[in-house]
Amino acid sequence: MKTKTIILATGNANKAVELKEMLGNDYTIKTMKEVGIDVDIVEDGTTYEENALIKVRAIAPYIKGSNRIAMADDSGLSVDALEGAPGIYSARYAGEHVTYADNNQKLLAAMAEIPDGQRGASFVCAIALILPDGTEWTGRGTVRGTIAHELSGTDGFGYDPLFIVNSTGKSYAQMGEKAKNAISHRSRAVALAKAHLDTL
Ligand code: ITT
């Protein structure tokens, strides 16, 4: 029986779908929107973990005393040849209010002259939790891959069509939702979060 509820401090519907898939068997998962929390969050941290904490702290006052767990995900793609860019700015790489396609085109252009062998990248996900007793926790999952020369695959979201996972040789977007969720940066961070929650 699911006895605990997790409220997700995200406005990203794609992330929410993946997190529900990963956690939904054990927890009741609701997005902040689904429980009526409408708060502007300014992500001005300098690391994935700092930004995840900023997000989760923003919703904590709304669920205080309710025995629910607050969770946030800050994630992005850190490309070796671009000194870690887009990194924590992954969502707005091509500017404010851009599409995933805009970001992918900017990344392809930035990588146009980078030869094979120097196209390594890490997909990173930091999860932050605030527990009902107010304690905070963060954990990080990382997956290594390379940046493709062109888009491939139709599943997933964001940079998935450009990120070729080292361990599978396929882009996240080619792998399909189930296979991506089995090995992704997000699922690795979630596994750490689950292990922490299991100790409580
Ligand atoms: P919230 O802050 O509301 O959660 P966001 O999309 O702004 O949503 P981030 O600041 O963490 O979230 O930015 C994450 C960006 O990194 C996301 O918009 C995608 O462009 C990219 N990203 C993260 N995880 C990804 C994944 O699994 N597949 C593809 N792209 C991903």
XYZ file of N, CA and C and ligand atoms in Angstrom:
631
model
N 0.829 -1.207 0.000
C 0.000 0.000 0.000
C 0.860 1.252 0.000
N 0.458 2.252 -0.790
C 1.229 3.490 -0.826
C 0.808 4.367 0.351
N 1.714 4.552 1.291
C 1.332 5.313 2.472
C 1.875 6.738 2.450
N 2.828 6.985 1.548
C 3.459 8.304 1.549
C 3.196 9.023 0.231
N 3.106 10.343 0.335
C 2.894 11.164 -0.848
C 4.108 12.057 -1.080
N 4.507 12.128 -2.350
C 5.598 13.026 -2.747
C 5.021 14.119 -3.646
N 5.333 15.369 -3.316
C 4.930 16.493 -4.168
C 6.148 16.948 -4.962
N 6.003 16.986 -6.273
C 7.114 17.349 -7.156
C 7.128 18.851 -7.421
N 8.274 19.472 -7.136
C 8.446 20.909 -7.384
C 8.960 21.106 -8.806
N 8.155 20.703 -9.770
C 8.561 20.894 -11.168
C 7.406 21.400 -12.001
N 7.728 22.209 -12.978
C 6.748 22.645 -13.962
C 6.964 21.922 -15.280
N 7.913 20.983 -15.295
C 8.260 20.262 -16.524
C 7.471 18.954 -16.581
N 6.507 18.912 -17.494
C 5.609 17.754 -17.581
C 6.365 16.482 -17.953
N 7.420 16.596 -18.773
C 8.183 15.403 -19.182
C 8.891 14.778 -17.987
N 9.499 15.618 -17.162
C 10.146 15.102 -15.948
C 9.118 14.432 -15.050
N 7.959 15.075 -14.888
C 6.936 14.539 -13.988
C 6.500 13.149 -14.444
N 6.347 12.963 -15.758
C 5.953 11.645 -16.287
C 7.011 10.606 -15.901
N 8.291 10.948 -16.106
C 9.356 9.983 -15.798
C 9.416 9.696 -14.297
N 9.296 10.736 -13.486
C 9.389 10.535 -12.030
C 8.204 9.709 -11.518
N 7.025 9.924 -12.109
C 5.853 9.126 -11.712
C 6.064 7.662 -12.082
N 6.654 7.445 -13.261
C 6.936 6.077 -13.702
C 7.915 5.394 -12.726
N 8.912 6.153 -12.266
C 9.951 5.561 -11.414
C 9.505 5.356 -9.971
N 8.608 6.219 -9.497
C 8.266 6.219 -8.067
C 6.826 5.802 -7.789
N 6.031 5.723 -8.860
C 4.589 5.564 -8.698
C 4.132 4.272 -8.050
N 4.963 3.226 -8.102
C 4.555 1.972 -7.451
C 4.616 2.069 -5.941
N 5.511 2.908 -5.450
C 5.745 2.973 -3.999
C 5.132 4.206 -3.331
N 4.937 5.258 -4.114
C 4.468 6.523 -3.537
C 3.325 7.092 -4.364
N 2.483 7.864 -3.715
C 1.529 8.677 -4.455
C 2.283 9.933 -4.883
N 2.308 10.182 -6.196
C 3.101 11.295 -6.718
C 2.167 12.353 -7.308
N 2.349 13.584 -6.859
C 1.562 14.702 -7.414
C 2.516 15.833 -7.773
N 2.227 16.513 -8.870
C 3.020 17.709 -9.161
C 2.480 18.868 -8.318
N 3.289 19.915 -8.201
C 2.834 21.065 -7.410
C 1.556 21.653 -8.028
N 1.484 21.623 -9.352
C 0.292 22.138 -10.031
C -0.934 21.312 -9.639
N -0.760 19.990 -9.573
C -1.894 19.100 -9.258
C -2.435 19.329 -7.848
N -1.599 19.877 -6.955
C -2.108 20.150 -5.601
C -2.338 21.650 -5.391
N -2.302 22.411 -6.493
C -2.675 23.822 -6.422
C -1.598 24.763 -5.913
N -0.347 24.328 -5.960
C 0.744 25.227 -5.557
C 1.193 26.006 -6.788
N 1.089 27.336 -6.680
C 1.464 28.194 -7.802
C 2.505 29.173 -7.292
N 3.765 28.840 -7.526
C 4.820 29.681 -6.966
C 5.885 29.899 -8.041
N 6.356 31.144 -8.109
C 7.441 31.460 -9.049
C 8.761 31.067 -8.427
N 9.549 30.290 -9.150
C 10.824 29.832 -8.594
C 11.957 30.424 -9.427
N 12.854 31.126 -8.749
C 14.008 31.713 -9.449
C 15.206 30.795 -9.227
N 15.616 30.139 -10.310
C 16.733 29.176 -10.222
C 18.051 29.909 -10.401
N 18.588 30.436 -9.310
C 19.827 31.204 -9.458
C 20.993 30.562 -8.713
N 20.923 29.261 -8.551
C 22.039 28.532 -7.946
C 23.175 28.362 -8.945
N 24.303 27.870 -8.444
C 25.465 27.693 -9.319
C 25.777 26.220 -9.574
N 25.011 25.324 -8.941
C 25.189 23.889 -9.177
C 23.806 23.253 -9.341
N 23.799 22.029 -9.869
C 22.535 21.294 -9.980
C 21.909 21.124 -8.596
N 22.724 20.796 -7.619
C 22.186 20.541 -6.274
C 21.584 21.822 -5.671
N 22.294 22.950 -5.857
C 21.772 24.207 -5.310
C 20.422 24.534 -5.924
N 20.313 24.348 -7.242
C 19.036 24.655 -7.901
C 17.930 23.697 -7.465
N 18.279 22.426 -7.285
C 17.260 21.474 -6.818
C 16.768 21.882 -5.424
N 17.698 22.333 -4.570
C 17.296 22.763 -3.230
C 16.434 24.026 -3.282
N 16.780 24.958 -4.183
C 15.973 26.184 -4.324
C 14.525 25.812 -4.671
N 14.372 24.860 -5.601
C 13.022 24.465 -6.039
C 12.251 23.795 -4.909
N 12.926 22.864 -4.224
C 12.198 22.101 -3.210
C 11.856 22.993 -2.005
N 12.749 23.941 -1.699
C 12.458 24.872 -0.582
C 11.296 25.790 -0.921
N 11.111 26.076 -2.219
C 10.025 26.980 -2.624
C 8.658 26.384 -2.344
N 8.538 25.049 -2.424
C 7.209 24.460 -2.169
C 7.056 23.974 -0.731
N 8.166 23.884 0.006
C 8.096 23.325 1.371
C 7.074 24.037 2.267
N 6.995 25.373 2.245
C 6.028 26.028 3.134
C 4.583 25.616 2.866
N 4.299 25.249 1.606
C 2.917 24.915 1.240
C 2.493 23.531 1.734
N 3.469 22.677 2.038
C 3.083 21.321 2.457
C 3.519 21.019 3.889
N 4.069 22.063 4.549
C 4.530 21.893 5.930
C 3.389 21.352 6.809
N 3.707 20.397 7.645
C 2.715 19.864 8.580
C 1.771 18.854 7.962
N 1.948 18.547 6.667
C 1.009 17.640 5.993
C 1.545 16.215 5.906
N 2.748 15.997 6.393
C 3.391 14.676 6.354
C 3.756 14.234 4.946
N 3.747 15.173 4.001
C 4.146 14.824 2.638
C 5.621 15.187 2.410
N 6.189 14.538 1.408
C 7.606 14.749 1.081
C 7.671 15.680 -0.129
N 8.585 16.652 -0.090
C 8.786 17.533 -1.247
C 10.003 17.039 -2.023
N 9.876 17.013 -3.349
C 10.992 16.549 -4.198
C 11.169 17.492 -5.378
N 12.436 17.775 -5.716
C 12.725 18.559 -6.921
C 13.825 17.873 -7.703
N 13.869 18.175 -8.992
C 14.860 17.609 -9.921
C 15.490 18.775 -10.660
N 16.786 18.929 -10.547
C 17.494 19.855 -11.432
C 18.444 19.030 -12.276
N 18.330 19.208 -13.568
C 19.077 18.317 -14.450
C 19.586 19.061 -15.661
N 20.466 18.413 -16.400
C 20.970 19.036 -17.614
C 22.086 18.232 -18.228
N 22.566 18.772 -19.329
C 23.576 18.106 -20.141
C 24.865 18.919 -20.057
N 25.928 18.291 -19.562
C 27.220 18.974 -19.445
C 28.160 18.391 -20.499
N 28.500 19.202 -21.488
C 29.287 18.725 -22.637
C 30.763 19.067 -22.428
N 31.615 18.045 -22.524
C 33.049 18.218 -22.244
C 33.672 19.320 -23.107
N 33.427 19.257 -24.412
C 34.076 20.186 -25.341
C 33.580 21.624 -25.172
N 32.464 21.786 -24.454
C 31.893 23.126 -24.226
C 32.096 23.554 -22.766
N 33.115 22.988 -22.145
C 33.438 23.301 -20.745
C 32.232 23.162 -19.833
N 31.439 22.128 -20.073
C 30.311 21.844 -19.191
C 28.996 22.482 -19.592
N 29.007 23.357 -20.607
C 27.748 23.947 -21.098
C 26.940 22.858 -21.834
N 25.627 23.018 -21.935
C 24.792 24.040 -21.303
C 24.624 23.854 -19.789
N 24.863 22.676 -19.256
C 24.883 22.480 -17.807
C 23.608 22.939 -17.120
N 23.777 23.745 -16.070
C 22.578 24.152 -15.304
C 21.686 25.093 -16.119
N 22.183 25.543 -17.270
C 21.368 26.418 -18.131
C 20.716 25.630 -19.275
N 20.665 24.296 -19.156
C 20.178 23.456 -20.252
C 18.781 23.841 -20.740
N 17.885 24.217 -19.825
C 16.503 24.504 -20.223
C 16.444 25.769 -21.082
N 17.358 26.718 -20.827
C 17.296 28.001 -21.553
C 18.567 28.266 -22.340
N 19.158 27.196 -22.876
C 20.427 27.303 -23.619
C 20.304 28.281 -24.793
N 19.228 28.146 -25.574
C 19.053 29.014 -26.751
C 18.304 30.300 -26.397
N 17.986 30.524 -25.127
C 17.296 31.745 -24.690
C 16.106 31.413 -23.811
N 15.438 32.464 -23.305
C 14.242 32.262 -22.474
C 13.084 31.810 -23.374
N 12.204 30.981 -22.862
C 10.991 30.550 -23.576
C 11.282 29.924 -24.933
N 12.330 29.118 -25.007
C 12.659 28.450 -26.273
C 12.087 27.029 -26.267
N 12.118 26.391 -27.424
C 11.659 25.002 -27.514
C 12.862 24.062 -27.367
N 12.537 22.786 -27.135
C 13.601 21.781 -27.099
C 14.341 21.780 -28.444
N 13.598 21.957 -29.538
C 14.226 21.952 -30.878
C 15.228 23.094 -31.007
N 14.892 24.262 -30.476
C 15.825 25.409 -30.521
C 17.121 25.057 -29.790
N 16.987 24.451 -28.612
C 18.188 24.089 -27.834
C 19.027 23.048 -28.585
N 18.357 22.083 -29.204
C 19.095 21.048 -29.939
C 19.835 21.651 -31.133
N 19.212 22.581 -31.824
C 19.884 23.224 -32.970
C 21.087 24.021 -32.498
N 20.952 24.700 -31.369
C 22.094 25.467 -30.852
C 23.239 24.528 -30.468
N 22.895 23.400 -29.861
C 23.943 22.447 -29.464
C 24.631 21.863 -30.699
N 23.846 21.501 -31.709
C 24.452 20.966 -32.943
C 25.406 21.987 -33.559
N 24.999 23.243 -33.565
C 25.852 24.292 -34.144
C 27.131 24.451 -33.327
N 26.998 24.428 -32.009
C 28.169 24.605 -31.133
C 29.154 23.453 -31.289
N 28.629 22.284 -31.665
C 29.466 21.072 -31.760
C 29.904 20.777 -33.192
N 29.548 21.651 -34.124
C 29.759 21.356 -35.549
C 31.209 21.031 -35.875
N 32.146 21.732 -35.246
C 33.568 21.531 -35.585
C 34.263 20.535 -34.653
N 33.516 19.970 -33.717
C 34.148 19.078 -32.735
C 34.198 17.654 -33.300
N 35.409 17.090 -33.415
C 35.527 15.769 -34.040
C 35.059 14.638 -33.127
N 34.781 13.495 -33.733
C 34.486 12.281 -32.958
C 35.675 12.035 -32.034
N 35.394 11.496 -30.884
C 36.466 11.284 -29.910
C 36.558 12.431 -28.923
N 35.984 13.585 -29.280
C 35.973 14.723 -28.344
C 34.551 15.198 -28.087
N 33.579 14.310 -28.302
C 32.175 14.724 -28.183
C 31.513 14.146 -26.928
N 32.310 13.837 -25.925
C 31.785 13.256 -24.691
C 30.916 14.236 -23.898
N 29.979 13.695 -23.152
C 29.066 14.533 -22.353
C 28.488 13.715 -21.206
N 28.040 14.433 -20.187
C 27.353 13.781 -19.063
C 25.951 14.340 -18.934
N 24.972 13.461 -18.815
C 23.638 13.887 -18.402
C 23.600 13.766 -16.881
N 23.193 14.830 -16.235
C 23.240 14.887 -14.769
C 21.849 15.193 -14.222
N 21.500 14.530 -13.119
C 20.247 14.844 -12.422
C 20.524 14.921 -10.935
N 20.225 16.057 -10.345
C 20.272 16.178 -8.885
C 18.837 16.182 -8.365
N 18.583 15.318 -7.412
C 17.269 15.289 -6.746
C 17.447 15.895 -5.358
N 16.520 16.770 -4.990
C 16.506 17.294 -3.610
C 15.197 16.885 -2.951
N 15.297 16.541 -1.676
C 14.119 16.172 -0.885
C 14.022 17.071 0.345
N 12.798 17.388 0.735
C 12.581 17.888 2.102
C 11.570 16.940 2.745
N 11.987 16.368 3.851
C 11.175 15.360 4.538
C 10.198 16.044 5.487
N 9.180 15.300 5.924
C 8.182 15.913 6.805
C 8.782 16.544 8.070
N 9.927 16.022 8.534
C 10.542 16.635 9.735
C 11.413 17.836 9.381
N 11.413 18.231 8.107
C 12.143 19.430 7.687
C 13.568 19.176 7.234
N 14.050 17.957 7.374
C 15.433 17.700 6.952
C 15.533 17.654 5.421
N 16.696 18.095 4.954
C 16.947 18.165 3.516
C 17.941 17.085 3.099
N 17.832 16.670 1.832
C 18.733 15.652 1.288
C 18.922 15.942 -0.192
N 20.135 15.728 -0.708
C 20.327 15.772 -2.161
C 21.142 14.566 -2.617
N 20.925 14.162 -3.843
C 21.695 13.083 -4.449
C 21.774 13.322 -5.944
N 22.790 12.718 -6.581
C 23.041 12.994 -8.002
C 23.206 11.696 -8.798
N 22.624 11.659 -9.977
C 22.837 10.553 -10.911
C 23.450 11.090 -12.199
N 24.402 10.351 -12.749
C 25.092 10.791 -13.972
C 25.154 9.632 -14.967
N 24.996 9.948 -16.241
C 25.198 8.960 -17.313
C 26.122 9.568 -18.359
N 27.120 8.797 -18.783
C 28.051 9.279 -19.804
C 27.572 8.886 -21.203
N 27.859 9.773 -22.150
C 27.505 9.501 -23.535
C 28.273 10.414 -24.464
N 27.825 10.469 -25.719
C 28.438 11.393 -26.679
C 27.336 12.171 -27.387
N 27.734 13.335 -27.912
C 26.774 14.164 -28.642
C 26.816 13.773 -30.120
N 25.640 13.396 -30.632
C 25.536 12.934 -32.021
C 25.694 14.105 -32.994
N 25.897 13.776 -34.264
C 25.994 14.803 -35.309
C 24.615 15.197 -35.833
N 23.620 14.370 -35.527
C 22.255 14.690 -35.967
C 21.251 14.067 -35.003
N 20.014 14.529 -35.072
C 18.962 14.014 -34.195
C 18.614 12.584 -34.593
N 18.341 11.727 -33.593
C 17.820 10.394 -33.925
C 16.864 9.930 -32.825
N 15.787 9.278 -33.252
C 14.794 8.770 -32.301
C 13.683 9.771 -32.058
N 12.546 9.240 -31.597
C 11.363 10.095 -31.443
C 10.805 10.095 -30.021
N 11.356 9.249 -29.145
C 10.833 9.200 -27.775
C 11.531 10.252 -26.899
N 11.037 10.367 -25.667
C 11.702 11.235 -24.700
C 11.451 12.706 -24.936
N 12.369 13.531 -24.488
C 12.202 14.984 -24.585
C 13.582 15.649 -24.567
N 13.581 16.957 -24.687
C 14.808 17.736 -24.518
C 15.929 17.283 -25.445
N 17.084 17.028 -24.855
C 18.272 16.666 -25.635
C 18.338 15.166 -25.950
N 17.283 14.426 -25.618
C 17.315 12.961 -25.823
C 17.732 12.534 -27.236
N 17.306 13.231 -28.303
C 17.689 12.768 -29.651
C 19.164 12.991 -29.982
N 19.878 13.762 -29.157
C 21.295 14.048 -29.448
C 22.258 13.332 -28.522
N 21.729 12.674 -27.487
C 22.608 12.072 -26.476
C 22.693 10.566 -26.706
N 23.861 10.115 -27.202
C 24.077 8.683 -27.441
C 24.702 8.077 -26.189
N 23.981 7.175 -25.564
C 24.424 6.585 -24.300
C 25.571 5.611 -24.558
N 26.672 5.768 -23.827
C 27.835 4.885 -24.049
C 27.468 3.412 -23.916
N 26.669 3.095 -22.911
C 26.426 1.683 -22.615
C 25.481 1.020 -23.612
N 24.722 1.793 -24.395
C 23.771 1.182 -25.335
C 24.078 1.514 -26.791
N 24.861 2.573 -27.033
C 25.136 2.988 -28.411
C 23.935 3.616 -29.098
N 22.863 3.849 -28.331
C 21.652 4.458 -28.908
C 21.376 5.785 -28.215
N 20.652 6.670 -28.902
C 20.235 7.905 -28.234
C 19.128 7.563 -27.234
N 19.007 8.384 -26.212
C 17.894 8.209 -25.262
C 16.571 8.153 -26.032
N 16.464 8.976 -27.081
C 15.201 9.043 -27.833
C 14.952 7.787 -28.655
N 16.023 7.043 -28.974
C 15.855 5.769 -29.702
C 15.532 4.625 -28.755
N 15.929 4.779 -27.491
C 15.807 3.655 -26.553
C 14.368 3.390 -26.132
N 13.555 4.429 -26.153
C 12.189 4.271 -25.650
C 12.142 4.516 -24.149
N 10.947 4.869 -23.679
C 10.758 5.324 -22.301
C 11.237 4.312 -21.256
N 10.863 3.054 -21.451
C 11.185 2.025 -20.440
C 12.690 1.828 -20.307
N 13.356 1.671 -21.471
C 14.806 1.416 -21.455
C 15.556 2.647 -20.953
N 15.102 3.836 -21.343
C 15.747 5.063 -20.826
C 15.608 5.108 -19.308
N 14.375 4.896 -18.827
C 14.142 4.993 -17.380
C 14.903 3.936 -16.576
N 15.283 2.845 -17.237
C 16.012 1.792 -16.519
C 17.449 2.197 -16.220
N 18.002 3.111 -17.031
C 19.436 3.426 -16.860
C 19.744 4.919 -16.738
N 18.747 5.776 -16.796
C 19.013 7.209 -16.992
C 19.621 7.888 -15.769
N 20.160 9.074 -16.007
C 20.660 9.946 -14.937
C 19.574 10.163 -13.883
N 18.343 10.352 -14.373
C 17.234 10.596 -13.429
C 16.954 9.344 -12.596
N 16.958 8.181 -13.242
C 16.640 6.957 -12.477
C 17.751 6.645 -11.473
N 18.993 7.011 -11.816
C 20.080 6.795 -10.848
C 19.918 7.703 -9.635
N 19.558 8.950 -9.870
C 19.347 9.867 -8.735
C 18.137 9.420 -7.912
N 17.090 8.974 -8.620
C 15.878 8.516 -7.923
C 16.177 7.274 -7.075
N 17.031 6.395 -7.593
C 17.376 5.188 -6.818
C 18.036 5.586 -5.495
N 18.896 6.607 -5.538
C 19.529 7.082 -4.292
C 18.481 7.684 -3.358
N 17.560 8.448 -3.939
C 16.502 9.067 -3.119
C 15.628 8.001 -2.458
N 15.276 6.966 -3.251
C 14.453 5.870 -2.708
C 15.184 5.187 -1.560
N 16.484 4.930 -1.768
C 17.260 4.255 -0.719
C 17.266 5.099 0.543
N 17.379 6.421 0.377
C 17.357 7.298 1.554
C 15.978 7.243 2.237
N 14.933 7.314 1.445
C 13.579 7.293 2.020
C 13.314 5.969 2.732
N 13.893 4.879 2.205
C 13.691 3.562 2.823
C 14.324 3.472 4.208
N 15.327 4.318 4.486
C 15.984 4.261 5.796
C 15.176 4.966 6.871
N 14.134 5.695 6.458
C 13.421 6.531 7.457
C 12.438 5.716 8.270
P 11.692 22.535 -13.636
O 12.816 23.461 -13.200
O 10.349 23.160 -13.497
O 11.786 21.192 -12.998
P 13.049 22.701 -16.189
O 12.813 22.083 -17.529
O 13.254 24.194 -16.165
O 11.856 22.264 -15.217
P 15.774 22.249 -15.330
O 16.034 23.652 -14.960
O 16.263 21.157 -14.421
O 14.235 21.950 -15.502
O 16.343 22.018 -16.795
C 16.447 20.739 -17.281
C 16.642 20.787 -18.779
O 17.667 19.841 -19.122
C 15.375 20.335 -19.487
O 14.537 21.421 -19.813
C 15.941 19.641 -20.711
O 16.279 20.601 -21.683
C 17.235 19.031 -20.166
N 16.990 17.682 -19.630
C 16.961 17.285 -18.330
N 16.716 15.972 -18.237
C 16.578 15.525 -19.494
C 16.301 14.275 -20.050
O 16.057 13.212 -19.298
N 16.259 14.187 -21.377
C 16.483 15.248 -22.161
N 16.720 16.471 -21.722
C 16.769 16.617 -20.389
